[in-house]
PDB file of N, CA and C in Angstrom:
ATOM      1  N   MET A   1     -64.837 -26.271 -77.202  1.00 47.00           N
ATOM      2  CA  MET A   1     -65.660 -25.531 -76.246  1.00 47.00           C
ATOM      3  C   MET A   1     -66.226 -24.261 -76.879  1.00 47.00           C
ATOM      4  N   MET A   2     -65.427 -23.543 -77.604  1.00 53.00           N
ATOM      5  CA  MET A   2     -65.871 -22.304 -78.237  1.00 53.00           C
ATOM      6  C   MET A   2     -66.954 -22.568 -79.278  1.00 53.00           C
ATOM      7  N   ARG A   3     -66.817 -23.686 -79.987  1.00 60.00           N
ATOM      8  CA  ARG A   3     -67.788 -24.003 -81.028  1.00 60.00           C
ATOM      9  C   ARG A   3     -69.198 -24.131 -80.430  1.00 60.00           C
ATOM     10  N   GLY A   4     -69.316 -24.774 -79.308  1.00 61.00           N
ATOM     11  CA  GLY A   4     -70.600 -24.934 -78.644  1.00 61.00           C
ATOM     12  C   GLY A   4     -71.184 -23.610 -78.204  1.00 61.00           C
ATOM     13  N   MET A   5     -70.356 -22.689 -77.752  1.00 65.00           N
ATOM     14  CA  MET A   5     -70.820 -21.374 -77.318  1.00 65.00           C
ATOM     15  C   MET A   5     -71.334 -20.566 -78.513  1.00 65.00           C
ATOM     16  N   GLY A   6     -70.666 -20.696 -79.650  1.00 69.00           N
ATOM     17  CA  GLY A   6     -71.111 -19.996 -80.854  1.00 69.00           C
ATOM     18  C   GLY A   6     -72.477 -20.469 -81.292  1.00 69.00           C
ATOM     19  N   ASN A   7     -72.692 -21.788 -81.211  1.00 84.00           N
ATOM     20  CA  ASN A   7     -74.002 -22.330 -81.564  1.00 84.00           C
ATOM     21  C   ASN A   7     -75.085 -21.811 -80.619  1.00 84.00           C
ATOM     22  N   MET A   8     -74.748 -21.711 -79.349  1.00 85.00           N
ATOM     23  CA  MET A   8     -75.695 -21.223 -78.353  1.00 85.00           C
ATOM     24  C   MET A   8     -76.042 -19.756 -78.627  1.00 85.00           C
ATOM     25  N   GLN A   9     -75.045 -18.940 -78.960  1.00 86.00           N
ATOM     26  CA  GLN A   9     -75.297 -17.531 -79.264  1.00 86.00           C
ATOM     27  C   GLN A   9     -76.171 -17.392 -80.508  1.00 86.00           C
ATOM     28  N   GLY A  10     -75.886 -18.203 -81.513  1.00 86.00           N
ATOM     29  CA  GLY A  10     -76.680 -18.184 -82.737  1.00 86.00           C
ATOM     30  C   GLY A  10     -78.122 -18.571 -82.459  1.00 86.00           C
ATOM     31  N   MET A  11     -78.280 -19.578 -81.625  1.00 87.00           N
ATOM     32  CA  MET A  11     -79.621 -20.024 -81.274  1.00 87.00           C
ATOM     33  C   MET A  11     -80.359 -18.936 -80.488  1.00 87.00           C
ATOM     34  N   MET A  12     -79.666 -18.260 -79.595  1.00 88.00           N
ATOM     35  CA  MET A  12     -80.291 -17.182 -78.816  1.00 88.00           C
ATOM     36  C   MET A  12     -80.724 -16.039 -79.731  1.00 88.00           C
ATOM     37  N   LYS A  13     -79.899 -15.715 -80.738  1.00 89.00           N
ATOM     38  CA  LYS A  13     -80.272 -14.672 -81.687  1.00 89.00           C
ATOM     39  C   LYS A  13     -81.518 -15.076 -82.465  1.00 89.00           C
ATOM     40  N   GLN A  14     -81.615 -16.344 -82.852  1.00 88.00           N
ATOM     41  CA  GLN A  14     -82.786 -16.834 -83.564  1.00 88.00           C
ATOM     42  C   GLN A  14     -84.035 -16.738 -82.686  1.00 88.00           C
ATOM     43  N   VAL A  15     -83.886 -17.091 -81.420  1.00 87.00           N
ATOM     44  CA  VAL A  15     -85.015 -17.025 -80.484  1.00 87.00           C
ATOM     45  C   VAL A  15     -85.461 -15.572 -80.307  1.00 87.00           C
ATOM     46  N   GLN A  16     -84.511 -14.653 -80.177  1.00 91.00           N
ATOM     47  CA  GLN A  16     -84.853 -13.237 -80.017  1.00 91.00           C
ATOM     48  C   GLN A  16     -85.553 -12.707 -81.268  1.00 91.00           C
ATOM     49  N   LYS A  17     -85.075 -13.092 -82.454  1.00 91.00           N
ATOM     50  CA  LYS A  17     -85.713 -12.665 -83.700  1.00 91.00           C
ATOM     51  C   LYS A  17     -87.129 -13.222 -83.773  1.00 91.00           C
ATOM     52  N   MET A  18     -87.296 -14.498 -83.430  1.00 89.00           N
ATOM     53  CA  MET A  18     -88.619 -15.105 -83.463  1.00 89.00           C
ATOM     54  C   MET A  18     -89.557 -14.384 -82.487  1.00 89.00           C
ATOM     55  N   GLN A  19     -89.051 -14.017 -81.324  1.00 91.00           N
ATOM     56  CA  GLN A  19     -89.868 -13.306 -80.338  1.00 91.00           C
ATOM     57  C   GLN A  19     -90.316 -11.953 -80.892  1.00 91.00           C
ATOM     58  N   LYS A  20     -89.403 -11.222 -81.536  1.00 93.00           N
ATOM     59  CA  LYS A  20     -89.768  -9.927 -82.126  1.00 93.00           C
ATOM     60  C   LYS A  20     -90.794 -10.117 -83.241  1.00 93.00           C
ATOM     61  N   ASP A  21     -90.600 -11.144 -84.057  1.00 92.00           N
ATOM     62  CA  ASP A  21     -91.546 -11.428 -85.133  1.00 92.00           C
ATOM     63  C   ASP A  21     -92.923 -11.760 -84.569  1.00 92.00           C
ATOM     64  N   MET A  22     -92.964 -12.534 -83.487  1.00 92.00           N
ATOM     65  CA  MET A  22     -94.234 -12.897 -82.853  1.00 92.00           C
ATOM     66  C   MET A  22     -94.936 -11.666 -82.302  1.00 92.00           C
ATOM     67  N   GLU A  23     -94.171 -10.789 -81.648  1.00 93.00           N
ATOM     68  CA  GLU A  23     -94.755  -9.568 -81.086  1.00 93.00           C
ATOM     69  C   GLU A  23     -95.324  -8.684 -82.191  1.00 93.00           C
ATOM     70  N   LYS A  24     -94.596  -8.573 -83.300  1.00 93.00           N
ATOM     71  CA  LYS A  24     -95.062  -7.769 -84.432  1.00 93.00           C
ATOM     72  C   LYS A  24     -96.337  -8.375 -85.021  1.00 93.00           C
ATOM     73  N   ALA A  25     -96.329  -9.695 -85.208  1.00 92.00           N
ATOM     74  CA  ALA A  25     -97.504 -10.372 -85.768  1.00 92.00           C
ATOM     75  C   ALA A  25     -98.715 -10.200 -84.853  1.00 92.00           C
ATOM     76  N   GLN A  26     -98.511 -10.305 -83.540  1.00 92.00           N
ATOM     77  CA  GLN A  26     -99.615 -10.141 -82.590  1.00 92.00           C
ATOM     78  C   GLN A  26    -100.140  -8.710 -82.625  1.00 92.00           C
ATOM     79  N   ALA A  27     -99.246  -7.733 -82.699  1.00 94.00           N
ATOM     80  CA  ALA A  27     -99.672  -6.332 -82.755  1.00 94.00           C
ATOM     81  C   ALA A  27    -100.483  -6.066 -84.021  1.00 94.00           C
ATOM     82  N   GLU A  28    -100.033  -6.617 -85.150  1.00 94.00           N
ATOM     83  CA  GLU A  28    -100.767  -6.446 -86.406  1.00 94.00           C
ATOM     84  C   GLU A  28    -102.138  -7.120 -86.331  1.00 94.00           C
ATOM     85  N   LEU A  29    -102.178  -8.289 -85.721  1.00 94.00           N
ATOM     86  CA  LEU A  29    -103.441  -9.005 -85.552  1.00 94.00           C
ATOM     87  C   LEU A  29    -104.400  -8.202 -84.678  1.00 94.00           C
ATOM     88  N   ASN A  30    -103.889  -7.610 -83.621  1.00 94.00           N
ATOM     89  CA  ASN A  30    -104.721  -6.817 -82.707  1.00 94.00           C
ATOM     90  C   ASN A  30    -105.331  -5.596 -83.392  1.00 94.00           C
ATOM     91  N   GLU A  31    -104.667  -5.075 -84.414  1.00 94.00           N
ATOM     92  CA  GLU A  31    -105.160  -3.904 -85.135  1.00 94.00           C
ATOM     93  C   GLU A  31    -106.262  -4.256 -86.140  1.00 94.00           C
ATOM     94  N   ARG A  32    -106.301  -5.501 -86.581  1.00 95.00           N
ATOM     95  CA  ARG A  32    -107.290  -5.908 -87.583  1.00 95.00           C
ATOM     96  C   ARG A  32    -108.691  -5.937 -86.995  1.00 95.00           C
ATOM     97  N   GLU A  33    -109.673  -5.772 -87.872  1.00 97.00           N
ATOM     98  CA  GLU A  33    -111.071  -5.860 -87.454  1.00 97.00           C
ATOM     99  C   GLU A  33    -111.708  -7.104 -88.053  1.00 97.00           C
ATOM    100  N   PHE A  34    -112.561  -7.728 -87.272  1.00 97.00           N
ATOM    101  CA  PHE A  34    -113.267  -8.937 -87.680  1.00 97.00           C
ATOM    102  C   PHE A  34    -114.761  -8.685 -87.481  1.00 97.00           C
ATOM    103  N   VAL A  35    -115.522  -8.927 -88.530  1.00 98.00           N
ATOM    104  CA  VAL A  35    -116.959  -8.673 -88.481  1.00 98.00           C
ATOM    105  C   VAL A  35    -117.703  -9.998 -88.468  1.00 98.00           C
ATOM    106  N   GLY A  36    -118.475 -10.202 -87.427  1.00 98.00           N
ATOM    107  CA  GLY A  36    -119.328 -11.376 -87.322  1.00 98.00           C
ATOM    108  C   GLY A  36    -120.734 -11.001 -87.741  1.00 98.00           C
ATOM    109  N   GLU A  37    -121.413 -11.961 -88.345  1.00 97.00           N
ATOM    110  CA  GLU A  37    -122.744 -11.680 -88.862  1.00 97.00           C
ATOM    111  C   GLU A  37    -123.752 -12.707 -88.374  1.00 97.00           C
ATOM    112  N   ALA A  38    -124.963 -12.229 -88.156  1.00 97.00           N
ATOM    113  CA  ALA A  38    -126.089 -13.118 -87.903  1.00 97.00           C
ATOM    114  C   ALA A  38    -126.869 -13.227 -89.215  1.00 97.00           C
ATOM    115  N   THR A  39    -127.885 -14.009 -89.214  1.00 93.00           N
ATOM    116  CA  THR A  39    -128.705 -14.270 -90.389  1.00 93.00           C
ATOM    117  C   THR A  39    -128.951 -13.012 -91.214  1.00 93.00           C
ATOM    118  N   ASN A  40    -128.633 -13.090 -92.510  1.00 94.00           N
ATOM    119  CA  ASN A  40    -128.869 -11.995 -93.466  1.00 94.00           C
ATOM    120  C   ASN A  40    -128.303 -10.655 -93.005  1.00 94.00           C
ATOM    121  N   GLN A  41    -127.243 -10.698 -92.241  1.00 96.00           N
ATOM    122  CA  GLN A  41    -126.588  -9.492 -91.715  1.00 96.00           C
ATOM    123  C   GLN A  41    -127.550  -8.596 -90.933  1.00 96.00           C
ATOM    124  N   LEU A  42    -128.534  -9.217 -90.301  1.00 97.00           N
ATOM    125  CA  LEU A  42    -129.469  -8.438 -89.485  1.00 97.00           C
ATOM    126  C   LEU A  42    -128.764  -7.829 -88.280  1.00 97.00           C
ATOM    127  N   VAL A  43    -127.761  -8.541 -87.777  1.00 98.00           N
ATOM    128  CA  VAL A  43    -126.923  -8.036 -86.694  1.00 98.00           C
ATOM    129  C   VAL A  43    -125.483  -8.300 -87.089  1.00 98.00           C
ATOM    130  N   THR A  44    -124.624  -7.282 -86.959  1.00 98.00           N
ATOM    131  CA  THR A  44    -123.196  -7.471 -87.171  1.00 98.00           C
ATOM    132  C   THR A  44    -122.455  -6.979 -85.937  1.00 98.00           C
ATOM    133  N   ALA A  45    -121.394  -7.680 -85.605  1.00 98.00           N
ATOM    134  CA  ALA A  45    -120.561  -7.310 -84.467  1.00 98.00           C
ATOM    135  C   ALA A  45    -119.123  -7.209 -84.965  1.00 98.00           C
ATOM    136  N   THR A  46    -118.460  -6.115 -84.627  1.00 98.00           N
ATOM    137  CA  THR A  46    -117.077  -5.888 -85.056  1.00 98.00           C
ATOM    138  C   THR A  46    -116.161  -5.948 -83.841  1.00 98.00           C
ATOM    139  N   PHE A  47    -115.139  -6.805 -83.965  1.00 97.00           N
ATOM    140  CA  PHE A  47    -114.147  -6.980 -82.909  1.00 97.00           C
ATOM    141  C   PHE A  47    -112.761  -6.704 -83.466  1.00 97.00           C
ATOM    142  N   THR A  48    -111.844  -6.333 -82.595  1.00 96.00           N
ATOM    143  CA  THR A  48    -110.440  -6.268 -82.968  1.00 96.00           C
ATOM    144  C   THR A  48    -109.818  -7.630 -82.692  1.00 96.00           C
ATOM    145  N   GLY A  49    -108.610  -7.814 -83.189  1.00 95.00           N
ATOM    146  CA  GLY A  49    -107.924  -9.094 -83.009  1.00 95.00           C
ATOM    147  C   GLY A  49    -107.657  -9.452 -81.562  1.00 95.00           C
ATOM    148  N   ASP A  50    -107.662  -8.466 -80.681  1.00 94.00           N
ATOM    149  CA  ASP A  50    -107.469  -8.771 -79.261  1.00 94.00           C
ATOM    150  C   ASP A  50    -108.806  -8.918 -78.536  1.00 94.00           C
ATOM    151  N   ARG A  51    -109.843  -9.227 -79.316  1.00 95.00           N
ATOM    152  CA  ARG A  51    -111.170  -9.601 -78.821  1.00 95.00           C
ATOM    153  C   ARG A  51    -111.908  -8.486 -78.079  1.00 95.00           C
ATOM    154  N   LYS A  52    -111.722  -7.265 -78.544  1.00 96.00           N
ATOM    155  CA  LYS A  52    -112.457  -6.138 -77.980  1.00 96.00           C
ATOM    156  C   LYS A  52    -113.528  -5.724 -78.987  1.00 96.00           C
ATOM    157  N   MET A  53    -114.771  -5.622 -78.520  1.00 97.00           N
ATOM    158  CA  MET A  53    -115.853  -5.227 -79.411  1.00 97.00           C
ATOM    159  C   MET A  53    -115.737  -3.737 -79.701  1.00 97.00           C
ATOM    160  N   LYS A  54    -115.770  -3.411 -80.998  1.00 97.00           N
ATOM    161  CA  LYS A  54    -115.716  -2.018 -81.422  1.00 97.00           C
ATOM    162  C   LYS A  54    -117.081  -1.494 -81.822  1.00 97.00           C
ATOM    163  N   ASP A  55    -117.928  -2.383 -82.333  1.00 97.00           N
ATOM    164  CA  ASP A  55    -119.210  -1.916 -82.846  1.00 97.00           C
ATOM    165  C   ASP A  55    -120.196  -3.076 -82.884  1.00 97.00           C
ATOM    166  N   ILE A  56    -121.444  -2.722 -82.771  1.00 97.00           N
ATOM    167  CA  ILE A  56    -122.517  -3.681 -83.011  1.00 97.00           C
ATOM    168  C   ILE A  56    -123.605  -2.916 -83.773  1.00 97.00           C
ATOM    169  N   ALA A  57    -124.069  -3.516 -84.853  1.00 97.00           N
ATOM    170  CA  ALA A  57    -125.094  -2.874 -85.673  1.00 97.00           C
ATOM    171  C   ALA A  57    -126.302  -3.795 -85.756  1.00 97.00           C
ATOM    172  N   ILE A  58    -127.463  -3.211 -85.506  1.00 97.00           N
ATOM    173  CA  ILE A  58    -128.710  -3.968 -85.529  1.00 97.00           C
ATOM    174  C   ILE A  58    -129.637  -3.283 -86.526  1.00 97.00           C
ATOM    175  N   LYS A  59    -130.059  -4.035 -87.541  1.00 96.00           N
ATOM    176  CA  LYS A  59    -130.966  -3.456 -88.534  1.00 96.00           C
ATOM    177  C   LYS A  59    -132.335  -3.226 -87.898  1.00 96.00           C
ATOM    178  N   GLU A  60    -132.913  -2.117 -88.262  1.00 95.00           N
ATOM    179  CA  GLU A  60    -134.174  -1.677 -87.662  1.00 95.00           C
ATOM    180  C   GLU A  60    -135.291  -2.709 -87.801  1.00 95.00           C
ATOM    181  N   GLU A  61    -135.329  -3.397 -88.935  1.00 94.00           N
ATOM    182  CA  GLU A  61    -136.440  -4.323 -89.170  1.00 94.00           C
ATOM    183  C   GLU A  61    -136.433  -5.540 -88.233  1.00 94.00           C
ATOM    184  N   VAL A  62    -135.325  -5.788 -87.557  1.00 93.00           N
ATOM    185  CA  VAL A  62    -135.266  -6.941 -86.658  1.00 93.00           C
ATOM    186  C   VAL A  62    -135.710  -6.582 -85.236  1.00 93.00           C
ATOM    187  N   VAL A  63    -135.874  -5.316 -84.961  1.00 95.00           N
ATOM    188  CA  VAL A  63    -136.268  -4.882 -83.621  1.00 95.00           C
ATOM    189  C   VAL A  63    -137.786  -5.026 -83.484  1.00 95.00           C
ATOM    190  N   ASP A  64    -138.175  -6.025 -82.708  1.00 94.00           N
ATOM    191  CA  ASP A  64    -139.592  -6.308 -82.488  1.00 94.00           C
ATOM    192  C   ASP A  64    -139.803  -6.458 -80.980  1.00 94.00           C
ATOM    193  N   PRO A  65    -140.469  -5.491 -80.355  1.00 94.00           N
ATOM    194  CA  PRO A  65    -140.684  -5.570 -78.905  1.00 94.00           C
ATOM    195  C   PRO A  65    -141.390  -6.850 -78.468  1.00 94.00           C
ATOM    196  N   GLU A  66    -142.115  -7.472 -79.392  1.00 95.00           N
ATOM    197  CA  GLU A  66    -142.826  -8.702 -79.057  1.00 95.00           C
ATOM    198  C   GLU A  66    -141.926  -9.939 -79.140  1.00 95.00           C
ATOM    199  N   ASP A  67    -140.729  -9.773 -79.713  1.00 95.00           N
ATOM    200  CA  ASP A  67    -139.837 -10.931 -79.890  1.00 95.00           C
ATOM    201  C   ASP A  67    -138.397 -10.555 -79.556  1.00 95.00           C
ATOM    202  N   VAL A  68    -138.167 -10.165 -78.329  1.00 95.00           N
ATOM    203  CA  VAL A  68    -136.842  -9.775 -77.870  1.00 95.00           C
ATOM    204  C   VAL A  68    -135.874 -10.961 -77.925  1.00 95.00           C
ATOM    205  N   GLU A  69    -136.372 -12.157 -77.683  1.00 96.00           N
ATOM    206  CA  GLU A  69    -135.511 -13.337 -77.692  1.00 96.00           C
ATOM    207  C   GLU A  69    -134.835 -13.539 -79.051  1.00 96.00           C
ATOM    208  N   MET A  70    -135.540 -13.275 -80.137  1.00 95.00           N
ATOM    209  CA  MET A  70    -134.933 -13.433 -81.450  1.00 95.00           C
ATOM    210  C   MET A  70    -133.771 -12.450 -81.615  1.00 95.00           C
ATOM    211  N   LEU A  71    -133.958 -11.228 -81.181  1.00 96.00           N
ATOM    212  CA  LEU A  71    -132.899 -10.226 -81.264  1.00 96.00           C
ATOM    213  C   LEU A  71    -131.699 -10.646 -80.420  1.00 96.00           C
ATOM    214  N   GLN A  72    -131.960 -11.149 -79.242  1.00 97.00           N
ATOM    215  CA  GLN A  72    -130.876 -11.624 -78.385  1.00 97.00           C
ATOM    216  C   GLN A  72    -130.110 -12.752 -79.069  1.00 97.00           C
ATOM    217  N   ASP A  73    -130.835 -13.683 -79.674  1.00 97.00           N
ATOM    218  CA  ASP A  73    -130.195 -14.788 -80.385  1.00 97.00           C
ATOM    219  C   ASP A  73    -129.335 -14.294 -81.540  1.00 97.00           C
ATOM    220  N   LEU A  74    -129.824 -13.301 -82.273  1.00 97.00           N
ATOM    221  CA  LEU A  74    -129.062 -12.751 -83.396  1.00 97.00           C
ATOM    222  C   LEU A  74    -127.794 -12.052 -82.916  1.00 97.00           C
ATOM    223  N   VAL A  75    -127.876 -11.343 -81.801  1.00 97.00           N
ATOM    224  CA  VAL A  75    -126.693 -10.678 -81.241  1.00 97.00           C
ATOM    225  C   VAL A  75    -125.661 -11.727 -80.829  1.00 97.00           C
ATOM    226  N   ILE A  76    -126.111 -12.759 -80.149  1.00 98.00           N
ATOM    227  CA  ILE A  76    -125.201 -13.829 -79.732  1.00 98.00           C
ATOM    228  C   ILE A  76    -124.559 -14.485 -80.955  1.00 98.00           C
ATOM    229  N   MET A  77    -125.351 -14.732 -81.981  1.00 98.00           N
ATOM    230  CA  MET A  77    -124.852 -15.361 -83.197  1.00 98.00           C
ATOM    231  C   MET A  77    -123.762 -14.500 -83.844  1.00 98.00           C
ATOM    232  N   ALA A  78    -123.998 -13.194 -83.947  1.00 98.00           N
ATOM    233  CA  ALA A  78    -123.030 -12.290 -84.567  1.00 98.00           C
ATOM    234  C   ALA A  78    -121.743 -12.201 -83.747  1.00 98.00           C
ATOM    235  N   VAL A  79    -121.886 -12.093 -82.432  1.00 98.00           N
ATOM    236  CA  VAL A  79    -120.716 -12.006 -81.555  1.00 98.00           C
ATOM    237  C   VAL A  79    -119.892 -13.292 -81.642  1.00 98.00           C
ATOM    238  N   ASN A  80    -120.548 -14.429 -81.560  1.00 98.00           N
ATOM    239  CA  ASN A  80    -119.823 -15.699 -81.635  1.00 98.00           C
ATOM    240  C   ASN A  80    -119.153 -15.887 -82.992  1.00 98.00           C
ATOM    241  N   ASP A  81    -119.799 -15.440 -84.063  1.00 98.00           N
ATOM    242  CA  ASP A  81    -119.208 -15.541 -85.391  1.00 98.00           C
ATOM    243  C   ASP A  81    -117.936 -14.701 -85.475  1.00 98.00           C
ATOM    244  N   ALA A  82    -117.975 -13.482 -84.956  1.00 97.00           N
ATOM    245  CA  ALA A  82    -116.791 -12.617 -84.970  1.00 97.00           C
ATOM    246  C   ALA A  82    -115.662 -13.224 -84.146  1.00 97.00           C
ATOM    247  N   LEU A  83    -115.984 -13.731 -82.967  1.00 97.00           N
ATOM    248  CA  LEU A  83    -114.943 -14.322 -82.115  1.00 97.00           C
ATOM    249  C   LEU A  83    -114.344 -15.574 -82.746  1.00 97.00           C
ATOM    250  N   THR A  84    -115.146 -16.345 -83.459  1.00 97.00           N
ATOM    251  CA  THR A  84    -114.632 -17.514 -84.177  1.00 97.00           C
ATOM    252  C   THR A  84    -113.651 -17.077 -85.255  1.00 97.00           C
ATOM    253  N   LYS A  85    -113.972 -16.001 -85.957  1.00 97.00           N
ATOM    254  CA  LYS A  85    -113.075 -15.485 -86.992  1.00 97.00           C
ATOM    255  C   LYS A  85    -111.758 -14.999 -86.380  1.00 97.00           C
ATOM    256  N   VAL A  86    -111.836 -14.323 -85.239  1.00 96.00           N
ATOM    257  CA  VAL A  86    -110.625 -13.873 -84.554  1.00 96.00           C
ATOM    258  C   VAL A  86    -109.776 -15.079 -84.173  1.00 96.00           C
ATOM    259  N   GLU A  87    -110.401 -16.090 -83.608  1.00 95.00           N
ATOM    260  CA  GLU A  87    -109.681 -17.279 -83.165  1.00 95.00           C
ATOM    261  C   GLU A  87    -108.991 -17.991 -84.332  1.00 95.00           C
ATOM    262  N   LYS A  88    -109.700 -18.146 -85.441  1.00 96.00           N
ATOM    263  CA  LYS A  88    -109.115 -18.812 -86.611  1.00 96.00           C
ATOM    264  C   LYS A  88    -107.920 -18.036 -87.145  1.00 96.00           C
ATOM    265  N   GLU A  89    -108.047 -16.723 -87.215  1.00 94.00           N
ATOM    266  CA  GLU A  89    -106.942 -15.912 -87.735  1.00 94.00           C
ATOM    267  C   GLU A  89    -105.776 -15.897 -86.757  1.00 94.00           C
ATOM    268  N   THR A  90    -106.068 -15.884 -85.467  1.00 92.00           N
ATOM    269  CA  THR A  90    -104.999 -15.940 -84.463  1.00 92.00           C
ATOM    270  C   THR A  90    -104.224 -17.241 -84.598  1.00 92.00           C
ATOM    271  N   GLU A  91    -104.934 -18.348 -84.750  1.00 92.00           N
ATOM    272  CA  GLU A  91    -104.275 -19.644 -84.915  1.00 92.00           C
ATOM    273  C   GLU A  91    -103.444 -19.670 -86.193  1.00 92.00           C
ATOM    274  N   ALA A  92    -103.998 -19.126 -87.279  1.00 91.00           N
ATOM    275  CA  ALA A  92    -103.271 -19.116 -88.550  1.00 91.00           C
ATOM    276  C   ALA A  92    -102.024 -18.234 -88.471  1.00 91.00           C
ATOM    277  N   THR A  93    -102.144 -17.107 -87.787  1.00 89.00           N
ATOM    278  CA  THR A  93    -101.028 -16.164 -87.708  1.00 89.00           C
ATOM    279  C   THR A  93     -99.984 -16.591 -86.688  1.00 89.00           C
ATOM    280  N   MET A  94    -100.429 -16.934 -85.503  1.00 89.00           N
ATOM    281  CA  MET A  94     -99.495 -17.224 -84.417  1.00 89.00           C
ATOM    282  C   MET A  94     -99.094 -18.693 -84.365  1.00 89.00           C
ATOM    283  N   GLY A  95     -99.895 -19.564 -84.956  1.00 86.00           N
ATOM    284  CA  GLY A  95     -99.613 -20.996 -84.909  1.00 86.00           C
ATOM    285  C   GLY A  95     -98.294 -21.366 -85.545  1.00 86.00           C
ATOM    286  N   LYS A  96     -97.859 -20.603 -86.545  1.00 83.00           N
ATOM    287  CA  LYS A  96     -96.587 -20.909 -87.210  1.00 83.00           C
ATOM    288  C   LYS A  96     -95.406 -20.723 -86.277  1.00 83.00           C
ATOM    289  N   TYR A  97     -95.569 -19.892 -85.256  1.00 79.00           N
ATOM    290  CA  TYR A  97     -94.482 -19.678 -84.287  1.00 79.00           C
ATOM    291  C   TYR A  97     -94.453 -20.738 -83.200  1.00 79.00           C
ATOM    292  N   THR A  98     -95.618 -21.279 -82.874  1.00 73.00           N
ATOM    293  CA  THR A  98     -95.704 -22.201 -81.750  1.00 73.00           C
ATOM    294  C   THR A  98     -95.785 -23.667 -82.185  1.00 73.00           C
ATOM    295  N   LYS A  99     -95.892 -23.922 -83.477  1.00 74.00           N
ATOM    296  CA  LYS A  99     -96.009 -25.295 -83.960  1.00 74.00           C
ATOM    297  C   LYS A  99     -94.801 -26.126 -83.496  1.00 74.00           C
ATOM    298  N   GLY A 100     -95.074 -27.221 -82.843  1.00 65.00           N
ATOM    299  CA  GLY A 100     -94.029 -28.120 -82.389  1.00 65.00           C
ATOM    300  C   GLY A 100     -93.377 -27.727 -81.082  1.00 65.00           C
ATOM    301  N   MET A 101     -93.772 -26.597 -80.507  1.00 64.00           N
ATOM    302  CA  MET A 101     -93.177 -26.186 -79.239  1.00 64.00           C
ATOM    303  C   MET A 101     -94.005 -26.785 -78.097  1.00 64.00           C
ATOM    304  N   PRO A 102     -93.346 -27.432 -77.157  1.00 63.00           N
ATOM    305  CA  PRO A 102     -94.091 -28.005 -76.035  1.00 63.00           C
ATOM    306  C   PRO A 102     -94.763 -26.926 -75.202  1.00 63.00           C
ATOM    307  N   GLY A 103     -95.989 -27.198 -74.774  1.00 59.00           N
ATOM    308  CA  GLY A 103     -96.710 -26.277 -73.913  1.00 59.00           C
ATOM    309  C   GLY A 103     -97.544 -25.251 -74.667  1.00 59.00           C
ATOM    310  N   PHE A 104     -97.531 -25.284 -76.009  1.00 55.00           N
ATOM    311  CA  PHE A 104     -98.324 -24.313 -76.786  1.00 55.00           C
ATOM    312  C   PHE A 104     -99.395 -24.997 -77.581  1.00 55.00           C
TER     313      PHE A 104
END
């Protein structure tokens, strides 16, 4: 009976350590910056790992009052590129903790 309890305590300690490691990894990921780019870096969007936009930069030569749609497309392209980078890094960083766990 005692042997089974020891295994359970050991397993609980492992789970607690994994939880702390996951929290640390998520916090580090949230601090990182990801820069998305549109064609020729005409528009760049900077996000943190927790998907908050920190900056958007638009090069002056792309601002054309006669073609606002192109600028809108470039902004969307840069934002989506940054969010894709965040998602890939989140999966790479956090996926090692959730691999094989049901529901993740």
